[in-house]
Amino acid sequence: MNERLPSGNRHLDAILNGGLLKNAINLIIGIPGSGKTILSQQIAFHNAVSERPALFLSTLSEPLDKVLRYAESLQFFDRAAVHKGRIVYEDMGQVLGEQGLDDVMEFVDRLLKDVNPGVVVIDSFRAFHALAPDVSSFRRFLYALTRRLTAASTTSIWNAPYSRAQAVDEAEFAVADGIIALDLKLVAARELRVLQVMKLRGSGFQSGEHVYRITDAGLLVFPRLADARDQTRYELSAGRSESGIAALDDLLGGTGYWSGATTLIVGPSGIGKTLMGLHFLYEGARVGEPGVLATFQENVSQLSRIAASFGWSIEDKNVKVMSRGLIDLNIDEWVYDLLGLVDATNSKRVVIDSLSDLLTAAVDPVRFREWMSSLIQRFTRAGVSLMLTNEVPDLFQLQRISDEAISHLADNVVLLQYVREGAELARTLTVLKTRAMPHRPVIHRYEITSQGFVLGDVMPLTG
Amino acid sequence: MPTHENRAVYSIGAVARMLAVPVSTLRAWEERYGVVTPSRSEGAQRLYSRGQVEQLRYVKEKIESGMSAADAHRLLAQDLQTGQLPATQVAHDADRLPLVLIAERDAYAANLEYFLRTEGCEVAVAMNATQAKLHFDERGPDVVLIDLLISGGAGFRLLADFASRGTARLVAVSAIDSADEALRLGAAAFLRKPLEPLLLVSTIRDLLGTSALVRSVGEQRVKS
């Protein structure tokens, strides 16, 4: 494999299969404001060492002082690195403004000798176009510059304000070994920043669009959760995860769900889906299996009250609540928070409440299916039991279990429904599906008491 | 009061020179009376504003007229509380044209040159570190303004070099906070870019000794 220059961002390096191509020409393209200057400086600072400093050359797009002023507020900006010359900022504006491409070449040549940089950033590369009297002299300059930079064994990062569509037209795209595009998409009236690797010579990379955010820490990238179906065999857990509802465990073959299984709880509003999730988590906490409740609906104090009314505490060290509002929530970003929390707490049980909320955030149903199946696969292989709640609009006689074909991904499906009994509504539970377990698909009455979920008799068949 | 009066700019050494008061005395006043307390750079070096230099000058004048240091500070504290701040008096008389060397990139340099000339300074402009060295050797400037990031950060070396000669007052400027580094290398003042022309001009005048602030202290020395 080609040598890599790590970006300093774990997720971006994963997308790039290790990092930018070392001793090569890497192009970062994107509309103004997409974070090219930030990303290139982030990489420069991460790789700057005294023996091979990083060289940042500004051209005509932005005065160097302004670049510096904004950069200084970013967390990765290390003033000592600038003071000690580990990173060298230089303005090419003067050379570009008054002289020609030959002088630019001479200027770069001198810097390559003086600084001996390991990384050279040119921000932005497009300024050179304007200086070339015609296309052929630009190409000559481009090839000569590429040769010099390659001879000096430096990794080049050229920023250019091109869109992905323009990326094929300009000469520098043919010369570049790696191309990263930063773009802004409008999805359901929400702005979404996406990063896409368009080219990485001699190397694989994670294809498609990856969401990113510009923060004080630089660009935070969230690789699209799209794991290929992993065909390798894995250890199926022989253990069971008890549901926390004794009578339901009986229905599930006596000892609850298989550990690592995915369970879908379907039902209308207010019927007790969240409560089933809480039973599952607090049963885990009781037997020493930590768990995470990922919720969008309840604010934590509300949730605290609900849990307390059944004798549970959300302060329980084995139950962590991850609560996020749906506004501007991005599932690819969100999932790394969840995976991180599950990892950090060594959780074995996860409840996502609810699937319908996630789908709202996902916007694109096709992408959502891919995402969901990747997430389920990750949890299954890690032996983490997942419970998903899904709200359906029908109070009686459910028409569909889930919109996005999630039910076929789930190992278990539990249906909660209202049934009319004269003037009253009774709550009922049916285990619709359990994978690799015997179960009895009968309709049970249940009640919600201060003890929580209490399963009752089988419903008699009536009209 | 204009904001440039409050910007922390001067090293304790520069203030001591301007007022002809020893550095140790300035420190002692600060510790004992706590009335004029300079801000600190990230590396905890003292940085005085112009306003504070005025306040210290006031204290010095009172002491010279026979008041004790404690009373002078008490009086200053009262005045500060009632908002009667010692005013800056900039004199526009210069016996000769002082020479300011500017080591700064293009657009900025032209701007600074203009402002300083209108203030009655002779100005030499160097666009890079090599030129700056040549000008320094040939013309012996009174004040040098150095952008630390000129010629890819060569300004730091330039500053240390000029400071070691001890012939000129040095003003360091930079787009990023480099006050510590600049003072350590021997700058009398550090200014953060973008530069405010008024602040720059008064800083240079103070360092040249052409402002009333500096002239009025003469050669008298004050003991702590």
Coordinates of C-alpha atoms in Angstrom, one line a residue, chain A:
Chain A
M1 CA 0.0 0.0 0.0
N2 CA 1.1 3.6 -0.7
E3 CA 2.4 5.5 2.3
R4 CA -0.2 7.7 4.0
L5 CA -0.3 11.0 5.6
P6 CA -2.8 10.8 8.5
S7 CA -5.3 13.7 8.7
G8 CA -5.5 13.7 12.4
N9 CA -9.2 12.8 12.2
R10 CA -9.8 9.1 12.9
H11 CA -13.0 9.0 10.9
L12 CA -11.6 10.8 7.9
D13 CA -8.6 8.5 7.9
A14 CA -10.9 5.5 8.0
I15 CA -12.7 6.9 4.9
L16 CA -9.3 7.5 3.2
N17 CA -8.1 4.0 4.1
G18 CA -5.4 5.5 6.3
G19 CA -5.0 9.1 5.2
L20 CA -4.0 11.3 2.3
L21 CA -1.6 9.9 -0.2
K22 CA 1.9 10.7 0.9
N23 CA 4.4 12.4 -1.5
A24 CA 1.5 13.0 -3.8
I25 CA -0.8 15.7 -5.1
N26 CA -4.0 15.9 -3.1
L27 CA -6.8 18.2 -4.1
I28 CA -9.5 19.5 -1.8
I29 CA -12.3 21.0 -3.7
G30 CA -15.5 22.7 -2.6
I31 CA -17.5 25.9 -2.8
P32 CA -16.4 28.8 -0.7
G33 CA -17.2 28.3 3.0
S34 CA -17.0 24.5 2.8
G35 CA -14.0 24.2 5.0
K36 CA -11.1 23.6 2.6
T37 CA -8.8 26.1 4.3
I38 CA -9.6 24.6 7.7
L39 CA -9.2 21.0 6.7
S40 CA -5.9 21.7 5.0
Q41 CA -4.5 23.5 8.0
Q42 CA -5.8 20.7 10.3
I43 CA -3.8 18.2 8.3
A44 CA -0.8 20.6 8.1
F45 CA -0.7 21.1 11.9
H46 CA -1.1 17.4 12.5
N47 CA 1.9 16.5 10.4
A48 CA 4.2 19.5 11.0
V49 CA 7.6 18.6 12.6
S50 CA 10.8 20.6 12.9
E51 CA 12.7 18.5 10.4
R52 CA 9.9 18.6 7.8
P53 CA 7.7 21.6 8.5
A54 CA 4.4 22.3 6.9
L55 CA 4.3 25.1 4.5
F56 CA 1.0 27.0 4.0
L57 CA 0.9 29.2 0.9
S58 CA -1.9 31.6 0.5
T59 CA -2.6 33.0 -3.0
L60 CA -5.1 35.6 -4.0
S61 CA -8.3 34.3 -2.5
E62 CA -7.8 35.5 1.0
P63 CA -5.1 37.7 2.7
L64 CA -2.8 35.6 4.8
D65 CA -3.4 37.7 7.9
K66 CA -7.1 36.9 7.7
V67 CA -6.5 33.2 7.3
L68 CA -4.3 33.3 10.4
R69 CA -6.7 35.3 12.4
Y70 CA -9.5 32.8 11.9
A71 CA -7.2 29.8 12.2
E72 CA -6.0 31.0 15.6
S73 CA -9.3 30.4 17.1
L74 CA -9.3 26.7 16.1
Q75 CA -8.3 24.2 18.7
F76 CA -5.6 22.5 16.5
F77 CA -3.9 25.8 15.9
D78 CA -0.6 25.7 17.7
R79 CA 1.0 29.1 18.1
A80 CA 4.3 27.5 19.2
A81 CA 4.4 25.6 16.0
V82 CA 4.3 28.9 14.1
H83 CA 6.8 30.6 16.4
K84 CA 9.2 27.7 16.2
G85 CA 8.8 27.4 12.4
R86 CA 7.2 23.9 12.4
I87 CA 4.6 25.5 10.3
V88 CA 5.4 28.3 7.9
Y89 CA 2.8 30.6 6.5
E90 CA 3.7 32.5 3.5
D91 CA 1.8 34.9 1.3
M92 CA 2.2 34.5 -2.5
G93 CA -0.2 37.4 -3.2
Q94 CA 2.6 39.8 -4.0
V95 CA 4.4 37.5 -6.4
L96 CA 1.0 36.6 -8.0
G97 CA -0.1 40.2 -8.2
E98 CA 2.9 41.7 -9.8
Q99 CA 4.7 38.9 -11.6
G100 CA 4.1 35.9 -13.7
L101 CA 4.0 32.1 -13.4
D102 CA 7.8 31.9 -13.9
D103 CA 8.3 34.0 -10.8
V104 CA 5.8 31.9 -8.9
M105 CA 7.9 28.8 -9.8
E106 CA 11.1 30.5 -8.6
F107 CA 9.4 31.6 -5.4
V108 CA 8.1 28.1 -4.7
D109 CA 11.5 26.7 -5.6
R110 CA 13.3 28.9 -3.1
L111 CA 10.8 28.0 -0.3
L112 CA 11.2 24.3 -1.0
K113 CA 14.9 24.7 -0.4
D114 CA 14.7 27.0 2.6
V115 CA 11.9 25.3 4.4
N116 CA 12.3 21.7 3.3
P117 CA 8.5 21.1 3.9
G118 CA 6.9 17.7 4.4
V119 CA 3.5 19.1 3.5
V120 CA 2.8 22.0 1.2
V121 CA -0.7 23.6 1.2
I122 CA -1.6 25.9 -1.7
D123 CA -4.8 27.9 -0.9
S124 CA -6.2 28.4 -3.4
F125 CA -4.8 26.8 -6.5
R126 CA -7.3 28.5 -8.8
A127 CA -5.4 31.8 -8.6
F128 CA -2.8 30.3 -10.9
H129 CA -5.3 29.9 -13.7
A130 CA -5.8 33.7 -13.9
L131 CA -2.0 34.2 -14.4
A132 CA -1.7 31.9 -17.3
P133 CA -2.0 33.6 -20.7
D134 CA -3.4 30.5 -22.2
V135 CA -4.3 26.9 -21.4
S136 CA -1.1 25.4 -22.7
S137 CA 1.1 27.7 -20.6
F138 CA -1.0 26.8 -17.6
R139 CA -0.4 23.1 -18.3
R140 CA 3.3 23.6 -18.6
F141 CA 3.3 25.4 -15.3
L142 CA 1.2 22.7 -13.7
Y143 CA 3.5 19.9 -14.8
A144 CA 6.6 21.8 -13.8
L145 CA 5.2 22.5 -10.4
T146 CA 4.1 18.9 -9.9
R147 CA 7.6 17.8 -10.8
R148 CA 9.3 20.1 -8.4
L149 CA 7.0 19.2 -5.5
T150 CA 7.4 15.5 -6.3
A151 CA 11.2 15.9 -6.4
A152 CA 11.2 17.5 -3.0
S153 CA 9.2 14.5 -1.7
T154 CA 6.5 16.6 -0.2
T155 CA 2.8 15.9 0.2
S156 CA 0.8 18.6 -1.6
I157 CA -2.6 19.8 -0.7
W158 CA -4.1 22.1 -3.2
N159 CA -7.4 23.8 -2.3
A160 CA -9.7 24.9 -5.1
P161 CA -13.2 26.3 -5.2
Y162 CA -14.6 23.8 -7.7
S163 CA -17.9 21.9 -7.4
R164 CA -18.0 18.2 -7.9
A165 CA -19.5 18.7 -11.3
Q166 CA -16.6 20.9 -12.4
A167 CA -14.1 18.4 -11.1
V168 CA -13.5 16.8 -14.4
D169 CA -12.8 19.9 -16.5
E170 CA -9.7 21.4 -15.0
A171 CA -6.2 20.2 -15.8
E172 CA -5.3 19.8 -12.1
F173 CA -7.8 17.0 -11.7
A174 CA -5.8 14.8 -14.1
V175 CA -2.6 15.6 -12.2
A176 CA -4.0 14.9 -8.8
D177 CA -3.5 11.6 -7.1
G178 CA -6.2 12.1 -4.6
I179 CA -9.4 14.3 -4.7
I180 CA -11.6 15.1 -1.7
A181 CA -14.8 17.1 -2.4
L182 CA -16.6 19.2 0.2
D183 CA -20.1 20.1 -0.6
L184 CA -23.3 21.5 0.7
K185 CA -26.6 19.7 0.0
L186 CA -30.1 20.8 0.7
V187 CA -32.1 17.9 2.0
A188 CA -35.7 18.6 3.0
A189 CA -34.8 22.2 3.6
R190 CA -31.9 21.3 5.8
E191 CA -28.3 22.0 4.9
L192 CA -26.1 19.1 5.0
R193 CA -22.3 19.2 4.6
V194 CA -21.0 16.2 2.8
L195 CA -17.5 15.0 2.0
Q196 CA -16.8 12.6 -0.9
V197 CA -13.6 11.0 -2.0
M198 CA -13.6 11.3 -5.8
K199 CA -10.2 9.8 -6.5
L200 CA -7.5 8.0 -4.5
R201 CA -4.9 6.6 -6.8
G202 CA -4.0 2.9 -6.1
S203 CA -6.2 2.6 -3.1
G204 CA -9.7 1.8 -1.9
F205 CA -11.7 4.2 0.1
Q206 CA -15.2 4.5 1.6
S207 CA -17.3 5.6 -1.3
G208 CA -20.3 7.8 -1.2
E209 CA -21.1 11.0 0.8
H210 CA -20.1 11.3 4.4
V211 CA -21.6 14.0 6.6
Y212 CA -19.3 16.4 8.2
R213 CA -19.5 19.4 10.5
I214 CA -17.2 22.4 10.9
T215 CA -16.4 23.0 14.5
D216 CA -13.7 24.7 16.6
A217 CA -11.8 21.4 16.5
G218 CA -11.8 21.5 12.7
L219 CA -13.8 19.3 10.4
L220 CA -15.5 16.4 12.1
V221 CA -16.4 13.7 9.6
F222 CA -18.9 10.9 10.2
P223 CA -18.4 8.0 7.8
R224 CA -21.6 6.9 6.2
L225 CA -22.7 3.8 8.2
A226 CA -22.8 1.3 5.3
D227 CA -21.1 -1.8 6.3
A228 CA -21.0 -4.5 3.6
R229 CA -22.9 -7.6 4.6
D230 CA -20.3 -9.4 6.6
Q231 CA -20.3 -13.0 5.6
T232 CA -17.7 -14.2 8.1
R233 CA -19.1 -16.4 10.8
Y234 CA -19.3 -15.1 14.2
E235 CA -20.0 -16.6 17.6
L236 CA -23.7 -16.7 18.1
S237 CA -24.4 -16.0 21.7
A238 CA -25.9 -18.9 23.6
G239 CA -27.0 -16.6 26.3
R240 CA -30.4 -15.1 26.8
S241 CA -31.4 -11.5 27.7
E242 CA -34.4 -11.6 29.9
S243 CA -37.1 -9.1 29.0
G244 CA -37.7 -7.9 32.5
I245 CA -41.3 -9.1 32.2
A246 CA -41.5 -12.6 33.6
A247 CA -44.6 -13.6 31.7
L248 CA -43.2 -12.4 28.4
D249 CA -40.1 -14.4 29.0
D250 CA -42.3 -17.4 29.2
L251 CA -43.9 -16.6 25.9
L252 CA -40.4 -16.2 24.4
G253 CA -39.5 -19.8 25.3
G254 CA -39.0 -19.3 29.0
T255 CA -35.8 -17.3 29.2
G256 CA -36.2 -14.1 27.2
Y257 CA -34.6 -13.0 23.9
W258 CA -31.3 -14.4 22.5
S259 CA -28.5 -12.0 23.4
G260 CA -27.5 -10.0 20.5
A261 CA -30.9 -10.2 18.9
T262 CA -32.9 -7.3 17.5
T263 CA -36.4 -6.8 18.8
L264 CA -39.0 -4.6 17.3
I265 CA -41.8 -3.3 19.5
V266 CA -44.7 -2.0 17.4
G267 CA -47.8 -0.2 18.6
P268 CA -49.8 3.0 18.7
S269 CA -49.1 6.0 20.9
G270 CA -49.3 5.6 24.7
I271 CA -49.6 1.8 24.7
G272 CA -46.4 1.1 26.6
K273 CA -43.6 0.7 24.1
T274 CA -41.1 2.9 26.0
L275 CA -42.1 1.0 29.2
M276 CA -41.2 -2.3 27.6
G277 CA -37.8 -0.7 26.7
L278 CA -37.3 0.4 30.3
H279 CA -38.2 -3.1 31.6
F280 CA -35.6 -4.5 29.3
L281 CA -32.9 -2.0 30.4
Y282 CA -33.5 -2.2 34.1
E283 CA -33.6 -6.0 34.0
G284 CA -30.2 -5.8 32.4
A285 CA -29.0 -3.4 35.1
R286 CA -30.3 -5.8 37.7
V287 CA -28.3 -8.7 36.4
G288 CA -25.2 -6.5 35.7
E289 CA -25.6 -5.9 32.0
P290 CA -25.2 -2.2 31.3
G291 CA -27.5 -0.6 28.8
V292 CA -28.3 2.6 26.8
L293 CA -31.6 4.3 26.2
A294 CA -31.4 6.4 23.1
T295 CA -34.4 8.6 23.0
F296 CA -35.7 11.6 21.0
Q297 CA -39.0 12.0 22.7
E298 CA -38.6 12.4 26.4
N299 CA -36.7 15.1 28.0
V300 CA -34.6 13.7 30.8
S301 CA -36.6 15.0 33.7
Q302 CA -39.8 13.7 32.2
L303 CA -38.2 10.3 31.7
S304 CA -36.8 10.4 35.2
R305 CA -40.4 10.9 36.6
I306 CA -41.7 8.0 34.5
A307 CA -38.9 5.7 35.6
A308 CA -39.4 6.7 39.2
S309 CA -43.1 5.9 39.1
F310 CA -42.1 2.3 38.4
G311 CA -39.4 2.2 41.0
W312 CA -36.4 2.7 38.7
S313 CA -33.8 5.5 38.8
I314 CA -32.2 7.0 35.8
E315 CA -29.2 7.6 38.0
D316 CA -28.7 3.9 37.8
K317 CA -25.0 3.5 36.7
N318 CA -26.0 0.6 34.5
V319 CA -28.5 2.6 32.5
K320 CA -27.3 5.5 30.4
V321 CA -29.7 7.9 28.7
M322 CA -28.7 9.5 25.4
S323 CA -31.3 12.1 24.7
R324 CA -31.2 14.3 21.6
G325 CA -33.7 16.6 19.9
L326 CA -34.7 15.9 16.4
I327 CA -33.9 19.4 15.1
D328 CA -31.0 19.2 12.7
L329 CA -30.2 15.7 13.9
N330 CA -28.2 13.7 11.4
I331 CA -28.3 9.9 11.8
D332 CA -24.7 9.4 10.7
E333 CA -23.4 11.8 13.3
W334 CA -25.8 10.5 15.9
V335 CA -24.8 6.9 15.4
Y336 CA -21.2 7.6 16.4
D337 CA -22.4 9.1 19.6
L338 CA -24.4 6.0 20.3
L339 CA -21.7 3.6 19.3
G340 CA -19.2 5.6 21.4
L341 CA -21.5 5.4 24.4
V342 CA -22.2 1.7 24.0
D343 CA -18.5 1.1 23.8
A344 CA -17.5 3.3 26.7
T345 CA -20.1 1.8 29.0
N346 CA -19.6 -1.7 27.7
S347 CA -23.3 -1.9 27.2
K348 CA -25.0 -5.2 26.3
R349 CA -28.5 -3.7 25.8
V350 CA -29.6 -0.8 23.7
V351 CA -33.1 0.6 23.3
I352 CA -33.8 3.1 20.5
D353 CA -37.0 5.0 21.1
S354 CA -38.1 5.4 18.4
L355 CA -37.5 4.1 14.9
S356 CA -40.1 6.6 13.6
D357 CA -38.1 9.5 15.0
L358 CA -35.0 8.2 13.4
L359 CA -36.7 7.9 10.1
T360 CA -37.8 11.5 10.3
A361 CA -34.2 12.5 10.8
A362 CA -32.9 10.2 8.1
V363 CA -35.2 11.8 5.4
D364 CA -34.1 9.3 2.7
P365 CA -35.7 5.9 3.3
V366 CA -33.3 4.0 1.0
R367 CA -30.3 5.4 2.9
F368 CA -32.1 4.6 6.2
R369 CA -32.5 0.9 5.4
E370 CA -28.9 0.6 4.5
W371 CA -27.9 2.5 7.7
M372 CA -30.3 0.5 9.9
S373 CA -29.1 -2.9 8.6
S374 CA -25.4 -1.8 9.2
L375 CA -26.2 -0.8 12.7
I376 CA -28.1 -4.0 13.4
Q377 CA -25.2 -6.0 12.0
R378 CA -22.7 -4.2 14.2
F379 CA -24.7 -4.8 17.3
T380 CA -25.4 -8.4 16.5
R381 CA -21.8 -9.2 16.0
A382 CA -20.9 -7.4 19.2
G383 CA -23.5 -9.4 21.1
V384 CA -25.4 -6.3 22.0
S385 CA -29.2 -6.8 22.2
L386 CA -31.1 -4.1 20.4
M387 CA -34.7 -3.1 21.1
L388 CA -36.4 -0.7 18.7
T389 CA -39.8 0.9 19.3
N390 CA -42.0 1.9 16.3
E391 CA -45.1 3.9 16.5
V392 CA -47.9 3.2 14.2
P393 CA -50.9 5.4 13.6
D394 CA -53.6 2.6 13.7
L395 CA -55.1 2.1 17.2
F396 CA -56.8 -1.2 16.2
Q397 CA -56.1 -3.7 13.5
L398 CA -52.6 -2.7 12.5
Q399 CA -52.1 -2.4 8.8
R400 CA -48.3 -2.4 8.7
I401 CA -45.6 -3.1 11.3
S402 CA -42.9 -0.8 10.0
D403 CA -42.6 1.3 6.9
E404 CA -39.0 0.6 6.0
A405 CA -38.9 -3.1 5.9
I406 CA -37.2 -3.1 9.3
S407 CA -39.4 -6.0 10.5
H408 CA -37.6 -8.5 8.3
L409 CA -34.3 -7.4 9.9
A410 CA -35.6 -7.9 13.4
D411 CA -35.3 -11.2 15.1
N412 CA -38.3 -10.7 17.3
V413 CA -41.4 -8.7 16.7
V414 CA -43.8 -7.8 19.5
L415 CA -47.1 -6.2 18.7
L416 CA -48.9 -4.0 21.2
Q417 CA -52.5 -3.2 20.3
Y418 CA -55.7 -1.9 21.7
V419 CA -58.7 -4.1 21.6
R420 CA -62.3 -3.0 22.2
E421 CA -64.0 -4.7 25.1
G422 CA -67.4 -3.3 25.3
A423 CA -67.0 0.4 26.3
E424 CA -63.4 -0.2 27.3
L425 CA -60.1 -0.5 25.6
A426 CA -57.9 -3.3 26.6
R427 CA -54.1 -3.4 25.9
T428 CA -52.9 -6.6 24.3
L429 CA -49.6 -8.1 23.4
T430 CA -48.7 -10.6 20.7
V431 CA -45.3 -12.1 19.9
L432 CA -45.5 -12.1 16.1
K433 CA -42.1 -13.4 15.4
T434 CA -39.1 -14.9 17.2
R435 CA -36.1 -16.1 15.3
A436 CA -34.8 -19.5 16.3
M437 CA -37.1 -19.8 19.3
P438 CA -40.4 -21.5 19.8
H439 CA -43.2 -19.1 20.7
R440 CA -46.9 -18.9 21.0
P441 CA -48.5 -16.2 18.8
V442 CA -51.5 -15.6 20.9
I443 CA -53.0 -12.3 21.9
H444 CA -52.5 -11.6 25.6
R445 CA -54.2 -9.0 27.7
Y446 CA -51.8 -6.8 29.8
E447 CA -52.0 -4.0 32.2
I448 CA -49.7 -1.2 33.3
T449 CA -49.5 -1.1 37.1
S450 CA -47.1 0.5 39.5
Q451 CA -45.1 -2.7 39.0
G452 CA -44.9 -1.9 35.3
F453 CA -46.0 -4.3 32.6
V454 CA -48.2 -7.1 34.0
L455 CA -49.1 -9.7 31.4
G456 CA -52.6 -11.3 31.8
D457 CA -54.8 -13.9 30.2
V458 CA -55.0 -14.9 26.6
M459 CA -57.8 -13.0 25.0
P460 CA -60.9 -15.0 24.3
L461 CA -61.9 -15.1 20.7
T462 CA -64.8 -12.7 20.3
G463 CA -66.5 -11.3 17.3

